[in-house]
Short mmCIF file of C-alpha atoms in Angstrom, two decimals:
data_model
loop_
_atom_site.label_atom_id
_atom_site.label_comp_id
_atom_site.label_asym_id
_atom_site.label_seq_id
_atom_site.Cartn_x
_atom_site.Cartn_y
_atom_site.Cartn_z
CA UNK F 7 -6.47 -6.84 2.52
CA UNK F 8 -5.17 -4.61 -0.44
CA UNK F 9 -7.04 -1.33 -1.09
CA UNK F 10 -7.90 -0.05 -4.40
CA UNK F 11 -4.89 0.49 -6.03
CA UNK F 12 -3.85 3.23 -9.09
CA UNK F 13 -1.45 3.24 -11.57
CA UNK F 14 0.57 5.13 -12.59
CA UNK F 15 0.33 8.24 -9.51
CA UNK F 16 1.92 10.66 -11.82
CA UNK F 17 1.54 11.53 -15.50
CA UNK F 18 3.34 14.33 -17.80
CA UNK F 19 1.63 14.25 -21.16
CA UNK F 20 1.53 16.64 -23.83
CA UNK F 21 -1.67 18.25 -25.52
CA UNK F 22 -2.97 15.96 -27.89
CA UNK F 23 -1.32 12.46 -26.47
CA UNK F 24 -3.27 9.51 -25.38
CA UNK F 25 -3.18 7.93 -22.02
CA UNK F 26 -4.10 4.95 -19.68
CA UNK F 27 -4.99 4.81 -16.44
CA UNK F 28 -5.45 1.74 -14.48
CA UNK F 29 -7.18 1.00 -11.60
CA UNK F 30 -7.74 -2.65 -9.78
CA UNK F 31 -10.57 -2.46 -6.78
CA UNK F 32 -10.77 -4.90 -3.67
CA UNK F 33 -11.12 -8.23 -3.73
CA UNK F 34 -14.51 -9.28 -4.40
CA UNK F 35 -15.86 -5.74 -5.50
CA UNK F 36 -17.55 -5.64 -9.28
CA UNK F 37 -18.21 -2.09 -9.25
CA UNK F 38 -15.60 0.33 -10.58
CA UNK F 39 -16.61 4.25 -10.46
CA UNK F 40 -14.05 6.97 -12.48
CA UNK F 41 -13.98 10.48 -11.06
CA UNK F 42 -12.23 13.45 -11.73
CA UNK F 43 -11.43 16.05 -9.63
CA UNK F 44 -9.84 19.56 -10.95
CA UNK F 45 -8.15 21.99 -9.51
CA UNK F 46 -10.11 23.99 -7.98
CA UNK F 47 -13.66 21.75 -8.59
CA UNK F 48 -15.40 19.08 -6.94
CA UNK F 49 -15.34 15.50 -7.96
CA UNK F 50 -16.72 14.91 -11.49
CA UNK F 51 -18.31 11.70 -12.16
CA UNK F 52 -16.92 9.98 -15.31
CA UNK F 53 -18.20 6.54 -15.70
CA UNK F 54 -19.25 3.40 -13.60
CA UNK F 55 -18.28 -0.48 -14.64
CA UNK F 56 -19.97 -3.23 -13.20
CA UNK F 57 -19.96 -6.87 -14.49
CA UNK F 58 -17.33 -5.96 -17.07
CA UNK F 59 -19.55 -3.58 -18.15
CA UNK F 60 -20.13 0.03 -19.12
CA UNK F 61 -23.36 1.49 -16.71
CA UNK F 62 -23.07 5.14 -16.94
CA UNK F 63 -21.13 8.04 -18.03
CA UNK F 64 -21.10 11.29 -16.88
CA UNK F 65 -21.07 14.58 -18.86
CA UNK F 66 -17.85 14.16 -20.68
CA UNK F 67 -16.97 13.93 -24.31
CA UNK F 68 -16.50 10.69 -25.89
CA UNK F 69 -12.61 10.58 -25.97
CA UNK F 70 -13.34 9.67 -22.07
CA UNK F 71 -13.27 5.63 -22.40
CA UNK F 72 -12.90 2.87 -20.41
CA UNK F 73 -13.01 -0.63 -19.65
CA UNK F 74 -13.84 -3.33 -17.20
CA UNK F 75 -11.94 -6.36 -17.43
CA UNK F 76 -12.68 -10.01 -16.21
CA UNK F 77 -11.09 -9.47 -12.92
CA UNK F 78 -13.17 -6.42 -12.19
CA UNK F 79 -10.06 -4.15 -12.82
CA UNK F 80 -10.57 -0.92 -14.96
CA UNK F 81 -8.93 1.27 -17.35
CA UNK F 82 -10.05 5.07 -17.66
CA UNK F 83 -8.97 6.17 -21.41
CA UNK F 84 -8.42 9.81 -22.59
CA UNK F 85 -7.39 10.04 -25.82
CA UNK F 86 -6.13 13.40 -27.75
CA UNK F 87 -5.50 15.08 -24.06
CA UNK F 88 -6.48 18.78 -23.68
CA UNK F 89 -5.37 21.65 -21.95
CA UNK F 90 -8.52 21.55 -19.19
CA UNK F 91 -7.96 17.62 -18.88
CA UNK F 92 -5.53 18.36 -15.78
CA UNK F 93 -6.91 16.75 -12.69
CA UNK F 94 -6.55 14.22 -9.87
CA UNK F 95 -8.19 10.83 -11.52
CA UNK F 96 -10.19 8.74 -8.71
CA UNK F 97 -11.06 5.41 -8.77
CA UNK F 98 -13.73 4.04 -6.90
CA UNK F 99 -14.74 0.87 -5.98
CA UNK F 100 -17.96 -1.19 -4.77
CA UNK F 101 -19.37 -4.56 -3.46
CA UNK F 102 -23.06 -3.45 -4.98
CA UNK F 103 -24.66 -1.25 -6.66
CA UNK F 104 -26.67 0.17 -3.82
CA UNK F 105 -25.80 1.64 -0.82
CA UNK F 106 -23.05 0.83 0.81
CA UNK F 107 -19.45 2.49 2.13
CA UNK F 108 -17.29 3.31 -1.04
CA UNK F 109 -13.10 2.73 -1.25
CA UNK F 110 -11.10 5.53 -3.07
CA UNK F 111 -7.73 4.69 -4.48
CA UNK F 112 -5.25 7.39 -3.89
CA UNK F 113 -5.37 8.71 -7.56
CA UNK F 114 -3.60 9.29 -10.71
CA UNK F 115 -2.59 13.08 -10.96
CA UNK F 116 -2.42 13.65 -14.27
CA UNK F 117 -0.27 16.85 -15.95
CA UNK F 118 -0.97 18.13 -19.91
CA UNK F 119 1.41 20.33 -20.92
CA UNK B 26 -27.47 26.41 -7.64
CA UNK B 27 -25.51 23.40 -7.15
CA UNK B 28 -27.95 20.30 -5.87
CA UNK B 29 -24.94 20.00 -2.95
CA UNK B 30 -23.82 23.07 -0.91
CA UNK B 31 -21.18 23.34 1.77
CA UNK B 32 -20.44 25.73 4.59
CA UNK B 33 -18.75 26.87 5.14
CA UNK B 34 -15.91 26.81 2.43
CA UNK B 35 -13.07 26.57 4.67
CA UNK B 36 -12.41 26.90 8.59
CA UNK B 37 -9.56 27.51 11.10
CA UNK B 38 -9.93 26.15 14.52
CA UNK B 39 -7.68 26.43 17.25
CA UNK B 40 -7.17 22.66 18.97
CA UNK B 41 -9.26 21.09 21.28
CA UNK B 42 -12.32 23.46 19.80
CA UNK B 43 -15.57 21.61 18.57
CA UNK B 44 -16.10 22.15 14.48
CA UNK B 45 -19.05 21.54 12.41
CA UNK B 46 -19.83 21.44 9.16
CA UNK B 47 -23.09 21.59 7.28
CA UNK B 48 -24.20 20.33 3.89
CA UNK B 49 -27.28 21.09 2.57
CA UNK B 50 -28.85 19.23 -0.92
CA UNK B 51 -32.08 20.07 -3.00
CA UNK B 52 -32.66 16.75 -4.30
CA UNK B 53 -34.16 13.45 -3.18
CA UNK B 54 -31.21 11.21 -1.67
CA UNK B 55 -30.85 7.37 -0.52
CA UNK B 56 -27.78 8.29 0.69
CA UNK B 57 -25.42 10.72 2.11
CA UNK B 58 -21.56 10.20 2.63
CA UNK B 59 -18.77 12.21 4.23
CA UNK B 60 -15.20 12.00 2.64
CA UNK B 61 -12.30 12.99 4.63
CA UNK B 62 -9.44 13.94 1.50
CA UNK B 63 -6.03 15.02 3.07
CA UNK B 64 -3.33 17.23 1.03
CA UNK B 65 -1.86 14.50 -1.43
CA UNK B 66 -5.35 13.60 -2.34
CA UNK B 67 -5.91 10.33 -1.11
CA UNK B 68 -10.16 10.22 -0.07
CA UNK B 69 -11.52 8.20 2.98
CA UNK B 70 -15.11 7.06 3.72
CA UNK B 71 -15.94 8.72 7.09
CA UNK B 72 -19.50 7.64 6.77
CA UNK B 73 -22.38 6.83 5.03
CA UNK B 74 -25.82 7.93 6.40
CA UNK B 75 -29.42 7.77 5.38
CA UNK B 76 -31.21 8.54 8.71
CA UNK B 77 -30.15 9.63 12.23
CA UNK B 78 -26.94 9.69 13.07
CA UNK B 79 -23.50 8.22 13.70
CA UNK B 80 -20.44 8.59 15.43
CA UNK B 81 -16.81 6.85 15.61
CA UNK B 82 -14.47 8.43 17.39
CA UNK B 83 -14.44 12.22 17.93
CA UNK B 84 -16.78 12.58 14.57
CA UNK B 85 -20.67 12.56 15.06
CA UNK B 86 -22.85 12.70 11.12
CA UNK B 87 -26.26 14.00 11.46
CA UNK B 88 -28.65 14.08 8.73
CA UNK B 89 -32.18 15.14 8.35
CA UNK B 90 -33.66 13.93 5.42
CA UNK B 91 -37.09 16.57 5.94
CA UNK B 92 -35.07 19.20 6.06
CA UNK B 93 -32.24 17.96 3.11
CA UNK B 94 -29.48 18.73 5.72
CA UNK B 95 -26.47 17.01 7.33
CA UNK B 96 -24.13 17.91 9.70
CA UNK B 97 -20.30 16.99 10.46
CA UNK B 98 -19.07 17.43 14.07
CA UNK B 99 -15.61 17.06 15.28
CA UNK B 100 -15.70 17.31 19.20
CA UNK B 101 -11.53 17.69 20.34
CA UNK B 102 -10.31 18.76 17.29
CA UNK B 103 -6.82 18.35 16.44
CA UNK B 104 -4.29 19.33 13.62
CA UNK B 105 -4.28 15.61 12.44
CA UNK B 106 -8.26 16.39 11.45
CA UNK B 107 -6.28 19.57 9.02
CA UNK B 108 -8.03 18.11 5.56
CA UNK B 109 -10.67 18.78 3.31
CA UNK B 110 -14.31 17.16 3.84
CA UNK B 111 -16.46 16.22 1.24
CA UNK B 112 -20.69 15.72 1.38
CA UNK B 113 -21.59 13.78 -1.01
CA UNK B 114 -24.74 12.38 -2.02
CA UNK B 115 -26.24 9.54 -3.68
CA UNK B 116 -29.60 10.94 -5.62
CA UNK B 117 -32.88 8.44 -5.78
CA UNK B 118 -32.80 8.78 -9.05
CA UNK B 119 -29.24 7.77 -9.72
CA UNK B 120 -27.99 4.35 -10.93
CA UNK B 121 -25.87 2.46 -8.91
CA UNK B 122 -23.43 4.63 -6.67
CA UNK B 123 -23.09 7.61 -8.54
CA UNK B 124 -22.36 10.37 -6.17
CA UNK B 125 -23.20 14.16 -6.58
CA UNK B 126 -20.54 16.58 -4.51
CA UNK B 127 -20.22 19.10 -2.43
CA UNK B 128 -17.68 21.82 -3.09
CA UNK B 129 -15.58 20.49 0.18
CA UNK B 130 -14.84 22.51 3.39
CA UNK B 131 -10.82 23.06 4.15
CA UNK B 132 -10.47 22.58 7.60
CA UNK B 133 -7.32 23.88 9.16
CA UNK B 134 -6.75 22.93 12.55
CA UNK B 135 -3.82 24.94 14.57
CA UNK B 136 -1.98 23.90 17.39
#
């Protein structure tokens, strides 16, 4: 069975620049969660999809988007990219929304230069 | 204060010696997890606790919900366990599975 899988694993963007990142979970899980982890910081919680859509956001400003698609996979937005945006972007996913063992994908690391 | 604190920050261990790591949180969980995240970044589920305890392999979790502690053993250590492990926690008053972390532990295992 395929794990939760990112796309791209690397990105070089420039300050200002919009970008993409995509992220399909295991078969059969509806929940998608968005983290970020800095250098240097913990994980960050950016948003959680279930059902196609939009349950919570963390404490991040609104050029932090996302979607949820039919087939449960999930794009994490981030448009006009600044300097602090830098970080390893993790993609979670879930059978439920309770409590249950969770499936990281390997990440997207994203650079802004 | 962060609601999800770590000790220590980061460990050496010589192989074969017996390493724990504590967590401690100051809010109400339903759950407690323990990531395993080696240099690269991918994270792993090592386990997912909200009582007792549990053990697969060489790695024993502990938690005790009274006291808003949990513990992470490795008995035999070895310089394949080298990574960085996460507590993390899920808070009773969070939606779905949104976690709250620690700031990690480094372990560095030598040969």
């Amino acid at each position: 069975e395929a794990g939760v899988t990112q796309s791209p694993t690397h990105l070089i963007k420039t300050r200002g620049q919009q970008v993409t990142l995509r992220c399909s979970p295991i078969s059969g899980h509806t929940s998608v969660y968005w983290y970020q982890q800095a250098l240097g910081l913990g994980l960050q919680f950016l948003l959680w999809y279930d059902e196609g859509e939009e349950r919570n956001r963390g404490n991040f400003p609104p050029r932090f988007s996302g979607r949820q698609f039919p087939n449960y996979s999930s794009e994490l937005n981030v448009n006009a990219l600044e300097l602090e945006d830098p970080a390893l972007y993790l993609c979670v996913s879930s059978l439920e929304t309770g409590n249950e063992k969770l499936f990281f994908g390997s990440g997207t690391q994203l650079s802004v230069l | 204060k962060n609601e999800v604190e770590q000790s220590p920050q980061n460990l050496t261990a010589q192989e074969g010696e017996f390493i724990t790591i504590n967590c401690s949180y100051s809010v109400g969980i339903s759950a407690l997890h323990w990531l395993q995240q080696h240099p690269g970044g991918g994270i792993v589920s090592l386990f997912m606790l909200s009582s007792g305890k549990k053990k697969h392999g060489r790695l024993i979790a502990t938690i005790n919900i009274q006291e808003k502690h949990s513990s992470l053993h490795i008995t035999a250590s070895h310089p394949r366990d080298s990574a960085v492990y996460i507590c993390a926690v899920r808070p009773i008053k969070a939606a779905g599975n949104k976690l709250t972390f620690g700031g990690g532990t480094r372990v560095l295992v030598k040969p």
